[in-house]
Amino acid sequence: SKAADTFLEKIDTMLQPEKHANVPLEQRRINAAADIVIDQLATVFSASTSRADIQEAYMSAIMHDWGNVETIRGGYMYPKVGITRQHFSDLAQSLRHCLYFAGEATNTGACCTVQAAMETGVRAANQILLDNNS
């Protein structure tokens, strides 16, 4: 898709050492990811907020490569005995309509898959839009 191609081009550009010689590779990765998120937010909120305003409000980003964390290794959640849909629903609740959660552990219809994670990303995005338009 065009969005995926743009994403990869931006990552490639941000990771080129000749353009960012004084910035460590890990920080370049974080900067590239943050820039992509800022672009996406600018698209979502284009009717009310400029990219420049979003960029100005940006403070910092933290990124984890879960596949390289010894105790996680890119793992995913799995339901333990006794877990109910309500547990997943509780995890999906926003905090004061300011902090929203997504991920396969917040999917009340299915879990443990990329599809479940993607569905919750759409759910959280729609909830943000609803909360900010009411």
N, CA, C and O atoms as CSV, one atom per row, in Angstrom:
chain,resi,resn,atom,element,x,y,z
A,1,SER,N,N,0.836,-1.182,0.000
A,1,SER,CA,C,0.000,0.000,0.000
A,1,SER,C,C,0.880,1.244,0.000
A,1,SER,O,O,2.069,1.184,0.313
A,2,LYS,N,N,0.274,2.365,-0.356
A,2,LYS,CA,C,1.016,3.621,-0.388
A,2,LYS,C,C,1.476,4.004,1.025
A,2,LYS,O,O,2.596,4.481,1.207
A,3,ALA,N,N,0.617,3.797,2.010
A,3,ALA,CA,C,0.964,4.143,3.390
A,3,ALA,C,C,2.156,3.322,3.872
A,3,ALA,O,O,3.050,3.853,4.532
A,4,ALA,N,N,2.175,2.038,3.548
A,4,ALA,CA,C,3.292,1.179,3.958
A,4,ALA,C,C,4.575,1.605,3.267
A,4,ALA,O,O,5.639,1.620,3.887
A,5,ASP,N,N,4.485,1.953,1.975
A,5,ASP,CA,C,5.671,2.408,1.245
A,5,ASP,C,C,6.216,3.698,1.843
A,5,ASP,O,O,7.427,3.841,2.007
A,6,THR,N,N,5.330,4.639,2.170
A,6,THR,CA,C,5.738,5.903,2.779
A,6,THR,C,C,6.397,5.651,4.124
A,6,THR,O,O,7.418,6.259,4.448
A,7,PHE,N,N,5.812,4.752,4.906
A,7,PHE,CA,C,6.367,4.383,6.208
A,7,PHE,C,C,7.797,3.866,6.046
A,7,PHE,O,O,8.701,4.314,6.750
A,8,LEU,N,N,8.003,2.934,5.130
A,8,LEU,CA,C,9.327,2.347,4.931
A,8,LEU,C,C,10.327,3.371,4.408
A,8,LEU,O,O,11.490,3.365,4.813
A,9,GLU,N,N,9.888,4.245,3.519
A,9,GLU,CA,C,10.778,5.294,3.007
A,9,GLU,C,C,11.217,6.225,4.134
A,9,GLU,O,O,12.384,6.607,4.213
A,10,LYS,N,N,10.282,6.584,4.998
A,10,LYS,CA,C,10.608,7.482,6.107
A,10,LYS,C,C,11.600,6.816,7.064
A,10,LYS,O,O,12.555,7.451,7.511
A,11,ILE,N,N,11.377,5.554,7.373
A,11,ILE,CA,C,12.303,4.825,8.243
A,11,ILE,C,C,13.688,4.772,7.599
A,11,ILE,O,O,14.691,5.055,8.253
A,12,ASP,N,N,13.742,4.409,6.316
A,12,ASP,CA,C,15.032,4.340,5.615
A,12,ASP,C,C,15.764,5.672,5.664
A,12,ASP,O,O,16.967,5.714,5.919
A,13,THR,N,N,15.040,6.763,5.418
A,13,THR,CA,C,15.647,8.093,5.435
A,13,THR,C,C,16.181,8.443,6.817
A,13,THR,O,O,17.297,8.945,6.949
A,14,MET,N,N,15.390,8.178,7.837
A,14,MET,CA,C,15.793,8.529,9.204
A,14,MET,C,C,16.968,7.686,9.693
A,14,MET,O,O,17.714,8.115,10.574
A,15,LEU,N,N,17.136,6.503,9.133
A,15,LEU,CA,C,18.194,5.622,9.612
A,15,LEU,C,C,19.512,5.811,8.870
A,15,LEU,O,O,20.512,5.194,9.238
A,16,GLN,N,N,19.541,6.642,7.844
A,16,GLN,CA,C,20.770,6.851,7.083
A,16,GLN,C,C,21.794,7.596,7.936
A,16,GLN,O,O,21.571,8.746,8.314
A,17,PRO,N,N,22.927,6.936,8.242
A,17,PRO,CA,C,23.911,7.554,9.137
A,17,PRO,C,C,24.524,8.838,8.582
A,17,PRO,O,O,24.873,9.732,9.353
A,18,GLU,N,N,24.660,8.944,7.272
A,18,GLU,CA,C,25.280,10.148,6.710
A,18,GLU,C,C,24.428,11.399,6.943
A,18,GLU,O,O,24.962,12.508,6.961
A,19,LYS,N,N,23.117,11.239,7.121
A,19,LYS,CA,C,22.245,12.378,7.360
A,19,LYS,C,C,22.106,12.705,8.840
A,19,LYS,O,O,21.712,13.812,9.205
A,20,HIS,N,N,22.431,11.739,9.687
A,20,HIS,CA,C,22.265,11.910,11.135
A,20,HIS,C,C,23.490,11.349,11.855
A,20,HIS,O,O,23.362,10.497,12.735
A,21,ALA,N,N,24.666,11.821,11.483
A,21,ALA,CA,C,25.926,11.247,11.956
A,21,ALA,C,C,26.091,11.294,13.470
A,21,ALA,O,O,26.716,10.403,14.045
A,22,ASN,N,N,25.551,12.303,14.120
A,22,ASN,CA,C,25.756,12.454,15.563
A,22,ASN,C,C,24.652,11.821,16.410
A,22,ASN,O,O,24.667,11.924,17.637
A,23,VAL,N,N,23.706,11.174,15.756
A,23,VAL,CA,C,22.580,10.587,16.479
A,23,VAL,C,C,22.723,9.064,16.474
A,23,VAL,O,O,22.822,8.457,15.407
A,24,PRO,N,N,22.734,8.442,17.661
A,24,PRO,CA,C,22.848,6.970,17.722
A,24,PRO,C,C,21.693,6.289,16.992
A,24,PRO,O,O,20.597,6.843,16.902
A,25,LEU,N,N,21.940,5.099,16.478
A,25,LEU,CA,C,20.958,4.351,15.695
A,25,LEU,C,C,19.640,4.185,16.446
A,25,LEU,O,O,18.576,4.398,15.864
A,26,GLU,N,N,19.685,3.811,17.718
A,26,GLU,CA,C,18.448,3.602,18.471
A,26,GLU,C,C,17.627,4.884,18.546
A,26,GLU,O,O,16.403,4.839,18.428
A,27,GLN,N,N,18.282,6.023,18.740
A,27,GLN,CA,C,17.566,7.296,18.794
A,27,GLN,C,C,16.997,7.654,17.426
A,27,GLN,O,O,15.911,8.228,17.342
A,28,ARG,N,N,17.715,7.322,16.354
A,28,ARG,CA,C,17.191,7.563,15.005
A,28,ARG,C,C,15.928,6.753,14.773
A,28,ARG,O,O,14.985,7.239,14.149
A,29,ARG,N,N,15.902,5.507,15.276
A,29,ARG,CA,C,14.701,4.678,15.147
A,29,ARG,C,C,13.529,5.308,15.891
A,29,ARG,O,O,12.414,5.367,15.371
A,30,ILE,N,N,13.783,5.773,17.094
A,30,ILE,CA,C,12.733,6.405,17.892
A,30,ILE,C,C,12.237,7.670,17.191
A,30,ILE,O,O,11.032,7.907,17.115
A,31,ASN,N,N,13.156,8.476,16.685
A,31,ASN,CA,C,12.775,9.709,15.984
A,31,ASN,C,C,11.930,9.406,14.754
A,31,ASN,O,O,10.952,10.102,14.480
A,32,ALA,N,N,12.306,8.371,14.018
A,32,ALA,CA,C,11.550,7.996,12.812
A,32,ALA,C,C,10.148,7.544,13.187
A,32,ALA,O,O,9.178,7.938,12.540
A,33,ALA,N,N,10.029,6.726,14.221
A,33,ALA,CA,C,8.714,6.248,14.655
A,33,ALA,C,C,7.852,7.415,15.138
A,33,ALA,O,O,6.666,7.489,14.816
A,34,ALA,N,N,8.444,8.322,15.907
A,34,ALA,CA,C,7.696,9.481,16.407
A,34,ALA,C,C,7.235,10.359,15.253
A,34,ALA,O,O,6.113,10.866,15.271
A,35,ASP,N,N,8.080,10.541,14.261
A,35,ASP,CA,C,7.721,11.357,13.100
A,35,ASP,C,C,6.534,10.744,12.350
A,35,ASP,O,O,5.654,11.461,11.873
A,36,ILE,N,N,6.519,9.443,12.254
A,36,ILE,CA,C,5.413,8.749,11.586
A,36,ILE,C,C,4.122,8.920,12.389
A,36,ILE,O,O,3.059,9.159,11.815
A,37,VAL,N,N,4.214,8.800,13.706
A,37,VAL,CA,C,3.026,8.981,14.544
A,37,VAL,C,C,2.508,10.412,14.423
A,37,VAL,O,O,1.300,10.631,14.340
A,38,ILE,N,N,3.410,11.378,14.412
A,38,ILE,CA,C,3.000,12.780,14.253
A,38,ILE,C,C,2.295,12.973,12.912
A,38,ILE,O,O,1.280,13.665,12.841
A,39,ASP,N,N,2.821,12.370,11.855
A,39,ASP,CA,C,2.163,12.433,10.540
A,39,ASP,C,C,0.753,11.848,10.606
A,39,ASP,O,O,-0.195,12.422,10.070
A,40,GLN,N,N,0.627,10.701,11.270
A,40,GLN,CA,C,-0.682,10.045,11.361
A,40,GLN,C,C,-1.664,10.890,12.163
A,40,GLN,O,O,-2.828,11.016,11.783
A,41,LEU,N,N,-1.202,11.470,13.275
A,41,LEU,CA,C,-2.066,12.339,14.068
A,41,LEU,C,C,-2.494,13.565,13.268
A,41,LEU,O,O,-3.641,14.005,13.357
A,42,ALA,N,N,-1.566,14.111,12.488
A,42,ALA,CA,C,-1.890,15.275,11.655
A,42,ALA,C,C,-2.969,14.919,10.633
A,42,ALA,O,O,-3.824,15.746,10.316
A,43,THR,N,N,-2.930,13.702,10.123
A,43,THR,CA,C,-3.949,13.261,9.174
A,43,THR,C,C,-5.306,13.095,9.872
A,43,THR,O,O,-6.334,13.547,9.367
A,44,VAL,N,N,-5.290,12.446,11.029
A,44,VAL,CA,C,-6.536,12.201,11.765
A,44,VAL,C,C,-7.191,13.513,12.197
A,44,VAL,O,O,-8.408,13.668,12.097
A,45,PHE,N,N,-6.379,14.451,12.676
A,45,PHE,CA,C,-6.917,15.690,13.220
A,45,PHE,C,C,-6.747,16.882,12.272
A,45,PHE,O,O,-6.703,18.028,12.719
A,46,SER,N,N,-6.653,16.615,10.977
A,46,SER,CA,C,-6.377,17.669,9.997
A,46,SER,C,C,-7.426,18.774,9.987
A,46,SER,O,O,-7.113,19.915,9.646
A,47,ALA,N,N,-8.649,18.459,10.349
A,47,ALA,CA,C,-9.702,19.472,10.323
A,47,ALA,C,C,-9.555,20.484,11.455
A,47,ALA,O,O,-10.058,21.603,11.358
A,48,SER,N,N,-8.865,20.094,12.529
A,48,SER,CA,C,-8.814,20.978,13.690
A,48,SER,C,C,-7.409,21.366,14.147
A,48,SER,O,O,-7.251,22.315,14.915
A,49,THR,N,N,-6.394,20.646,13.688
A,49,THR,CA,C,-5.039,20.876,14.200
A,49,THR,C,C,-4.022,20.707,13.080
A,49,THR,O,O,-4.135,19.796,12.259
A,50,SER,N,N,-3.042,21.579,13.053
A,50,SER,CA,C,-2.005,21.472,12.025
A,50,SER,C,C,-0.896,20.532,12.480
A,50,SER,O,O,-0.744,20.261,13.671
A,51,ARG,N,N,-0.128,20.041,11.519
A,51,ARG,CA,C,1.007,19.197,11.851
A,51,ARG,C,C,1.995,19.972,12.705
A,51,ARG,O,O,2.595,19.416,13.625
A,52,ALA,N,N,2.166,21.255,12.405
A,52,ALA,CA,C,3.098,22.091,13.175
A,52,ALA,C,C,2.683,22.162,14.644
A,52,ALA,O,O,3.532,22.125,15.534
A,53,ASP,N,N,1.368,22.265,14.897
A,53,ASP,CA,C,0.889,22.303,16.286
A,53,ASP,C,C,1.149,20.976,16.992
A,53,ASP,O,O,1.539,20.944,18.159
A,54,ILE,N,N,0.928,19.895,16.274
A,54,ILE,CA,C,1.182,18.573,16.864
A,54,ILE,C,C,2.675,18.415,17.132
A,54,ILE,O,O,3.067,17.932,18.194
A,55,GLN,N,N,3.506,18.817,16.180
A,55,GLN,CA,C,4.956,18.737,16.349
A,55,GLN,C,C,5.397,19.575,17.550
A,55,GLN,O,O,6.255,19.145,18.321
A,56,GLU,N,N,4.821,20.757,17.711
A,56,GLU,CA,C,5.180,21.628,18.826
A,56,GLU,C,C,4.773,21.010,20.170
A,56,GLU,O,O,5.477,21.169,21.167
A,57,ALA,N,N,3.641,20.307,20.191
A,57,ALA,CA,C,3.158,19.678,21.423
A,57,ALA,C,C,3.917,18.397,21.770
A,57,ALA,O,O,3.901,17.953,22.917
A,58,TYR,N,N,4.580,17.808,20.777
A,58,TYR,CA,C,5.324,16.566,20.988
A,58,TYR,C,C,6.448,16.794,21.991
A,58,TYR,O,O,7.180,17.779,21.904
A,59,MET,N,N,6.576,15.877,22.939
A,59,MET,CA,C,7.612,16.010,23.963
A,59,MET,C,C,8.716,14.974,23.784
A,59,MET,O,O,9.891,15.325,23.675
A,60,SER,N,N,8.343,13.716,23.756
A,60,SER,CA,C,9.345,12.664,23.608
A,60,SER,C,C,8.643,11.346,23.310
A,60,SER,O,O,7.420,11.243,23.399
A,61,ALA,N,N,9.423,10.358,22.962
A,61,ALA,CA,C,8.873,9.034,22.675
A,61,ALA,C,C,9.773,7.978,23.293
A,61,ALA,O,O,10.980,8.167,23.446
A,62,ILE,N,N,9.166,6.894,23.631
A,62,ILE,CA,C,9.895,5.716,24.112
A,62,ILE,C,C,9.477,4.575,23.205
A,62,ILE,O,O,8.292,4.407,22.918
A,63,MET,N,N,10.425,3.805,22.761
A,63,MET,CA,C,10.119,2.691,21.884
A,63,MET,C,C,10.853,1.462,22.401
A,63,MET,O,O,12.007,1.546,22.821
A,64,HIS,N,N,10.183,0.337,22.366
A,64,HIS,CA,C,10.802,-0.911,22.810
A,64,HIS,C,C,10.783,-1.933,21.684
A,64,HIS,O,O,9.777,-2.090,20.992
A,65,ASP,N,N,11.863,-2.602,21.512
A,65,ASP,CA,C,11.928,-3.724,20.574
A,65,ASP,C,C,11.705,-4.982,21.398
A,65,ASP,O,O,12.650,-5.616,21.868
A,66,TRP,N,N,10.434,-5.326,21.561
A,66,TRP,CA,C,10.085,-6.431,22.455
A,66,TRP,C,C,10.719,-7.751,22.034
A,66,TRP,O,O,10.925,-8.628,22.873
A,67,GLY,N,N,11.027,-7.904,20.775
A,67,GLY,CA,C,11.670,-9.124,20.314
A,67,GLY,C,C,13.081,-9.300,20.850
A,67,GLY,O,O,13.605,-10.413,20.878
A,68,ASN,N,N,13.701,-8.197,21.278
A,68,ASN,CA,C,15.062,-8.261,21.816
A,68,ASN,C,C,15.115,-8.201,23.330
A,68,ASN,O,O,16.203,-8.147,23.903
A,69,VAL,N,N,13.964,-8.210,23.995
A,69,VAL,CA,C,13.935,-8.211,25.454
A,69,VAL,C,C,13.970,-9.672,25.912
A,69,VAL,O,O,13.076,-10.458,25.599
A,70,GLU,N,N,15.008,-10.011,26.650
A,70,GLU,CA,C,15.261,-11.404,27.054
A,70,GLU,C,C,14.033,-12.081,27.669
A,70,GLU,O,O,13.742,-13.234,27.352
A,71,THR,N,N,13.309,-11.372,28.548
A,71,THR,CA,C,12.189,-11.992,29.254
A,71,THR,C,C,10.880,-11.959,28.472
A,71,THR,O,O,9.884,-12.536,28.908
A,72,ILE,N,N,10.875,-11.283,27.312
A,72,ILE,CA,C,9.640,-11.175,26.539
A,72,ILE,C,C,9.774,-11.849,25.183
A,72,ILE,O,O,8.941,-12.674,24.809
A,73,ARG,N,N,10.805,-11.504,24.460
A,73,ARG,CA,C,11.079,-12.062,23.137
A,73,ARG,C,C,9.897,-11.963,22.184
A,73,ARG,O,O,9.595,-12.906,21.453
A,74,GLY,N,N,9.232,-10.810,22.200
A,74,GLY,CA,C,8.130,-10.603,21.271
A,74,GLY,C,C,6.906,-11.415,21.609
A,74,GLY,O,O,6.083,-11.696,20.738
A,75,GLY,N,N,6.776,-11.791,22.852
A,75,GLY,CA,C,5.665,-12.638,23.270
A,75,GLY,C,C,4.324,-11.942,23.187
A,75,GLY,O,O,4.248,-10.733,22.968
A,76,TYR,N,N,3.303,-12.692,23.358
A,76,TYR,CA,C,1.947,-12.180,23.341
A,76,TYR,C,C,1.216,-12.736,24.550
A,76,TYR,O,O,1.680,-13.679,25.191
A,77,MET,N,N,0.092,-12.154,24.849
A,77,MET,CA,C,-0.650,-12.611,26.028
A,77,MET,C,C,-1.367,-13.927,25.736
A,77,MET,O,O,-1.608,-14.286,24.583
A,78,TYR,N,N,-1.684,-14.603,26.771
A,78,TYR,CA,C,-2.513,-15.796,26.635
A,78,TYR,C,C,-3.461,-15.819,27.826
A,78,TYR,O,O,-3.068,-15.474,28.940
A,79,PRO,N,N,-4.696,-16.220,27.598
A,79,PRO,CA,C,-5.660,-16.196,28.697
A,79,PRO,C,C,-5.397,-17.329,29.689
A,79,PRO,O,O,-5.207,-18.483,29.304
A,80,LYS,N,N,-5.390,-16.979,30.949
A,80,LYS,CA,C,-5.218,-18.019,31.961
A,80,LYS,C,C,-6.582,-18.549,32.378
A,80,LYS,O,O,-7.608,-17.942,32.072
A,81,VAL,N,N,-6.594,-19.653,33.060
A,81,VAL,CA,C,-7.837,-20.268,33.499
A,81,VAL,C,C,-8.622,-19.277,34.355
A,81,VAL,O,O,-8.079,-18.665,35.275
A,82,GLY,N,N,-9.892,-19.133,34.041
A,82,GLY,CA,C,-10.760,-18.271,34.827
A,82,GLY,C,C,-10.939,-16.866,34.265
A,82,GLY,O,O,-11.777,-16.112,34.761
A,83,ILE,N,N,-10.174,-16.498,33.245
A,83,ILE,CA,C,-10.314,-15.155,32.673
A,83,ILE,C,C,-11.637,-15.061,31.920
A,83,ILE,O,O,-12.082,-16.027,31.301
A,84,THR,N,N,-12.256,-13.889,31.981
A,84,THR,CA,C,-13.545,-13.687,31.309
A,84,THR,C,C,-13.431,-12.520,30.322
A,84,THR,O,O,-12.439,-11.792,30.305
A,85,ARG,N,N,-14.467,-12.366,29.509
A,85,ARG,CA,C,-14.504,-11.226,28.578
A,85,ARG,C,C,-14.426,-9.905,29.336
A,85,ARG,O,O,-13.889,-8.921,28.827
A,86,GLN,N,N,-14.960,-9.887,30.546
A,86,GLN,CA,C,-14.940,-8.656,31.339
A,86,GLN,C,C,-13.503,-8.214,31.643
A,86,GLN,O,O,-13.218,-7.017,31.685
A,87,HIS,N,N,-12.606,-9.170,31.853
A,87,HIS,CA,C,-11.199,-8.818,32.089
A,87,HIS,C,C,-10.627,-8.075,30.884
A,87,HIS,O,O,-9.944,-7.063,31.040
A,88,PHE,N,N,-10.909,-8.580,29.686
A,88,PHE,CA,C,-10.426,-7.924,28.464
A,88,PHE,C,C,-11.076,-6.544,28.319
A,88,PHE,O,O,-10.417,-5.573,27.948
A,89,SER,N,N,-12.373,-6.473,28.616
A,89,SER,CA,C,-13.099,-5.210,28.524
A,89,SER,C,C,-12.532,-4.178,29.504
A,89,SER,O,O,-12.390,-3.003,29.166
A,90,ASP,N,N,-12.214,-4.625,30.708
A,90,ASP,CA,C,-11.623,-3.720,31.701
A,90,ASP,C,C,-10.288,-3.158,31.215
A,90,ASP,O,O,-9.998,-1.979,31.417
A,91,LEU,N,N,-9.481,-4.000,30.577
A,91,LEU,CA,C,-8.192,-3.541,30.047
A,91,LEU,C,C,-8.364,-2.528,28.921
A,91,LEU,O,O,-7.477,-1.709,28.680
A,92,ALA,N,N,-9.490,-2.580,28.241
A,92,ALA,CA,C,-9.725,-1.709,27.086
A,92,ALA,C,C,-10.269,-0.334,27.469
A,92,ALA,O,O,-10.352,0.546,26.612
A,93,GLN,N,N,-10.636,-0.127,28.718
A,93,GLN,CA,C,-11.224,1.148,29.127
A,93,GLN,C,C,-10.189,2.267,29.112
A,93,GLN,O,O,-9.058,2.090,29.563
A,94,SER,N,N,-10.593,3.421,28.588
A,94,SER,CA,C,-9.690,4.577,28.588
A,94,SER,C,C,-9.602,5.150,29.999
A,94,SER,O,O,-10.485,4.944,30.832
A,95,LEU,N,N,-8.535,5.858,30.236
A,95,LEU,CA,C,-8.387,6.565,31.501
A,95,LEU,C,C,-8.763,8.020,31.279
A,95,LEU,O,O,-8.064,8.754,30.580
A,96,ARG,N,N,-9.862,8.424,31.876
A,96,ARG,CA,C,-10.350,9.803,31.803
A,96,ARG,C,C,-10.450,10.334,30.380
A,96,ARG,O,O,-10.318,11.538,30.160
A,97,HIS,N,N,-10.675,9.472,29.433
A,97,HIS,CA,C,-10.805,9.859,28.023
A,97,HIS,C,C,-9.561,10.600,27.526
A,97,HIS,O,O,-9.636,11.447,26.636
A,98,CYS,N,N,-8.412,10.258,28.127
A,98,CYS,CA,C,-7.135,10.876,27.727
A,98,CYS,C,C,-6.117,9.834,27.285
A,98,CYS,O,O,-5.310,10.087,26.390
A,99,LEU,N,N,-6.157,8.681,27.906
A,99,LEU,CA,C,-5.213,7.609,27.594
A,99,LEU,C,C,-6.022,6.395,27.160
A,99,LEU,O,O,-6.875,5.903,27.899
A,100,TYR,N,N,-5.739,5.919,25.947
A,100,TYR,CA,C,-6.521,4.832,25.354
A,100,TYR,C,C,-5.640,3.603,25.183
A,100,TYR,O,O,-4.442,3.714,24.925
A,101,PHE,N,N,-6.235,2.454,25.329
A,101,PHE,CA,C,-5.490,1.208,25.253
A,101,PHE,C,C,-5.958,0.360,24.076
A,101,PHE,O,O,-7.150,0.273,23.781
A,102,ALA,N,N,-5.007,-0.249,23.429
A,102,ALA,CA,C,-5.289,-1.169,22.340
A,102,ALA,C,C,-4.288,-2.303,22.443
A,102,ALA,O,O,-3.316,-2.221,23.193
A,103,GLY,N,N,-4.526,-3.337,21.701
A,103,GLY,CA,C,-3.641,-4.499,21.716
A,103,GLY,C,C,-4.456,-5.751,21.907
A,103,GLY,O,O,-5.593,-5.704,22.376
A,104,GLU,N,N,-3.873,-6.862,21.545
A,104,GLU,CA,C,-4.629,-8.103,21.566
A,104,GLU,C,C,-5.182,-8.440,22.930
A,104,GLU,O,O,-6.170,-9.169,23.018
A,105,ALA,N,N,-4.585,-7.940,23.999
A,105,ALA,CA,C,-5.081,-8.223,25.345
A,105,ALA,C,C,-6.329,-7.419,25.683
A,105,ALA,O,O,-6.937,-7.642,26.730
A,106,THR,N,N,-6.725,-6.480,24.811
A,106,THR,CA,C,-7.926,-5.684,25.065
A,106,THR,C,C,-9.062,-6.052,24.118
A,106,THR,O,O,-10.088,-5.372,24.096
A,107,ASN,N,N,-8.899,-7.104,23.348
A,107,ASN,CA,C,-9.925,-7.531,22.407
A,107,ASN,C,C,-10.882,-8.476,23.115
A,107,ASN,O,O,-10.474,-9.530,23.603
A,108,THR,N,N,-12.155,-8.101,23.171
A,108,THR,CA,C,-13.135,-8.916,23.894
A,108,THR,C,C,-13.693,-10.065,23.070
A,108,THR,O,O,-14.365,-10.944,23.610
A,109,GLY,N,N,-13.420,-10.069,21.754
A,109,GLY,CA,C,-13.963,-11.116,20.902
A,109,GLY,C,C,-12.963,-12.185,20.525
A,109,GLY,O,O,-13.343,-13.308,20.192
A,110,ALA,N,N,-11.697,-11.846,20.574
A,110,ALA,CA,C,-10.634,-12.787,20.217
A,110,ALA,C,C,-9.351,-12.279,20.857
A,110,ALA,O,O,-9.241,-11.096,21.181
A,111,CYS,N,N,-8.418,-13.135,21.031
A,111,CYS,CA,C,-7.151,-12.672,21.594
A,111,CYS,C,C,-5.992,-13.421,20.941
A,111,CYS,O,O,-6.173,-14.361,20.167
A,112,CYS,N,N,-4.835,-12.971,21.279
A,112,CYS,CA,C,-3.608,-13.694,20.928
A,112,CYS,C,C,-3.269,-13.686,19.447
A,112,CYS,O,O,-2.551,-14.571,18.980
A,113,THR,N,N,-3.768,-12.709,18.695
A,113,THR,CA,C,-3.460,-12.649,17.277
A,113,THR,C,C,-3.169,-11.210,16.857
A,113,THR,O,O,-3.565,-10.257,17.528
A,114,VAL,N,N,-2.482,-11.079,15.751
A,114,VAL,CA,C,-2.253,-9.754,15.184
A,114,VAL,C,C,-3.583,-9.133,14.794
A,114,VAL,O,O,-3.795,-7.938,15.000
A,115,GLN,N,N,-4.480,-9.932,14.234
A,115,GLN,CA,C,-5.799,-9.430,13.856
A,115,GLN,C,C,-6.516,-8.829,15.059
A,115,GLN,O,O,-7.122,-7.763,14.953
A,116,ALA,N,N,-6.450,-9.508,16.201
A,116,ALA,CA,C,-7.087,-8.986,17.416
A,116,ALA,C,C,-6.477,-7.653,17.809
A,116,ALA,O,O,-7.194,-6.744,18.225
A,117,ALA,N,N,-5.162,-7.524,17.682
A,117,ALA,CA,C,-4.489,-6.267,18.002
A,117,ALA,C,C,-4.920,-5.163,17.040
A,117,ALA,O,O,-5.183,-4.036,17.459
A,118,MET,N,N,-4.991,-5.489,15.755
A,118,MET,CA,C,-5.392,-4.496,14.756
A,118,MET,C,C,-6.822,-4.018,15.003
A,118,MET,O,O,-7.107,-2.825,14.900
A,119,GLU,N,N,-7.710,-4.936,15.325
A,119,GLU,CA,C,-9.102,-4.565,15.589
A,119,GLU,C,C,-9.188,-3.594,16.761
A,119,GLU,O,O,-9.980,-2.652,16.728
A,120,THR,N,N,-8.391,-3.813,17.783
A,120,THR,CA,C,-8.452,-2.923,18.939
A,120,THR,C,C,-7.833,-1.560,18.643
A,120,THR,O,O,-8.207,-0.562,19.259
A,121,GLY,N,N,-6.897,-1.515,17.711
A,121,GLY,CA,C,-6.361,-0.223,17.288
A,121,GLY,C,C,-7.439,0.615,16.628
A,121,GLY,O,O,-7.541,1.818,16.870
A,122,VAL,N,N,-8.240,-0.025,15.794
A,122,VAL,CA,C,-9.369,0.664,15.142
A,122,VAL,C,C,-10.383,1.083,16.209
A,122,VAL,O,O,-10.890,2.204,16.177
A,123,ARG,N,N,-10.679,0.185,17.151
A,123,ARG,CA,C,-11.631,0.511,18.222
A,123,ARG,C,C,-11.160,1.725,19.018
A,123,ARG,O,O,-11.941,2.642,19.271
A,124,ALA,N,N,-9.889,1.734,19.414
A,124,ALA,CA,C,-9.359,2.847,20.206
A,124,ALA,C,C,-9.374,4.150,19.399
A,124,ALA,O,O,-9.723,5.204,19.931
A,125,ALA,N,N,-9.001,4.081,18.135
A,125,ALA,CA,C,-9.016,5.280,17.282
A,125,ALA,C,C,-10.432,5.829,17.166
A,125,ALA,O,O,-10.637,7.040,17.259
A,126,ASN,N,N,-11.406,4.952,16.963
A,126,ASN,CA,C,-12.804,5.398,16.879
A,126,ASN,C,C,-13.268,6.005,18.197
A,126,ASN,O,O,-14.014,6.983,18.196
A,127,GLN,N,N,-12.841,5.443,19.311
A,127,GLN,CA,C,-13.220,5.991,20.615
A,127,GLN,C,C,-12.620,7.382,20.816
A,127,GLN,O,O,-13.270,8.271,21.366
A,128,ILE,N,N,-11.383,7.564,20.371
A,128,ILE,CA,C,-10.759,8.892,20.464
A,128,ILE,C,C,-11.561,9.895,19.652
A,128,ILE,O,O,-11.842,10.999,20.120
A,129,LEU,N,N,-11.926,9.516,18.444
A,129,LEU,CA,C,-12.715,10.414,17.586
A,129,LEU,C,C,-14.063,10.741,18.221
A,129,LEU,O,O,-14.486,11.898,18.223
A,130,LEU,N,N,-14.737,9.727,18.760
A,130,LEU,CA,C,-16.021,9.957,19.408
A,130,LEU,C,C,-15.882,10.887,20.617
A,130,LEU,O,O,-16.668,11.818,20.793
A,131,ASP,N,N,-14.878,10.621,21.437
A,131,ASP,CA,C,-14.686,11.425,22.654
A,131,ASP,C,C,-14.309,12.861,22.327
A,131,ASP,O,O,-14.656,13.774,23.077
A,132,ASN,N,N,-13.608,13.078,21.225
A,132,ASN,CA,C,-13.170,14.430,20.879
A,132,ASN,C,C,-14.175,15.196,20.025
A,132,ASN,O,O,-14.006,16.391,19.780
A,133,ASN,N,N,-15.223,14.505,19.573
A,133,ASN,CA,C,-16.254,15.173,18.791
A,133,ASN,C,C,-17.551,15.361,19.574
A,133,ASN,O,O,-18.549,15.842,19.036
A,134,SER,N,N,-17.525,14.975,20.852
A,134,SER,CA,C,-18.765,15.118,21.645
A,134,SER,C,C,-18.691,16.284,22.593
A,134,SER,O,O,-19.643,16.543,23.329
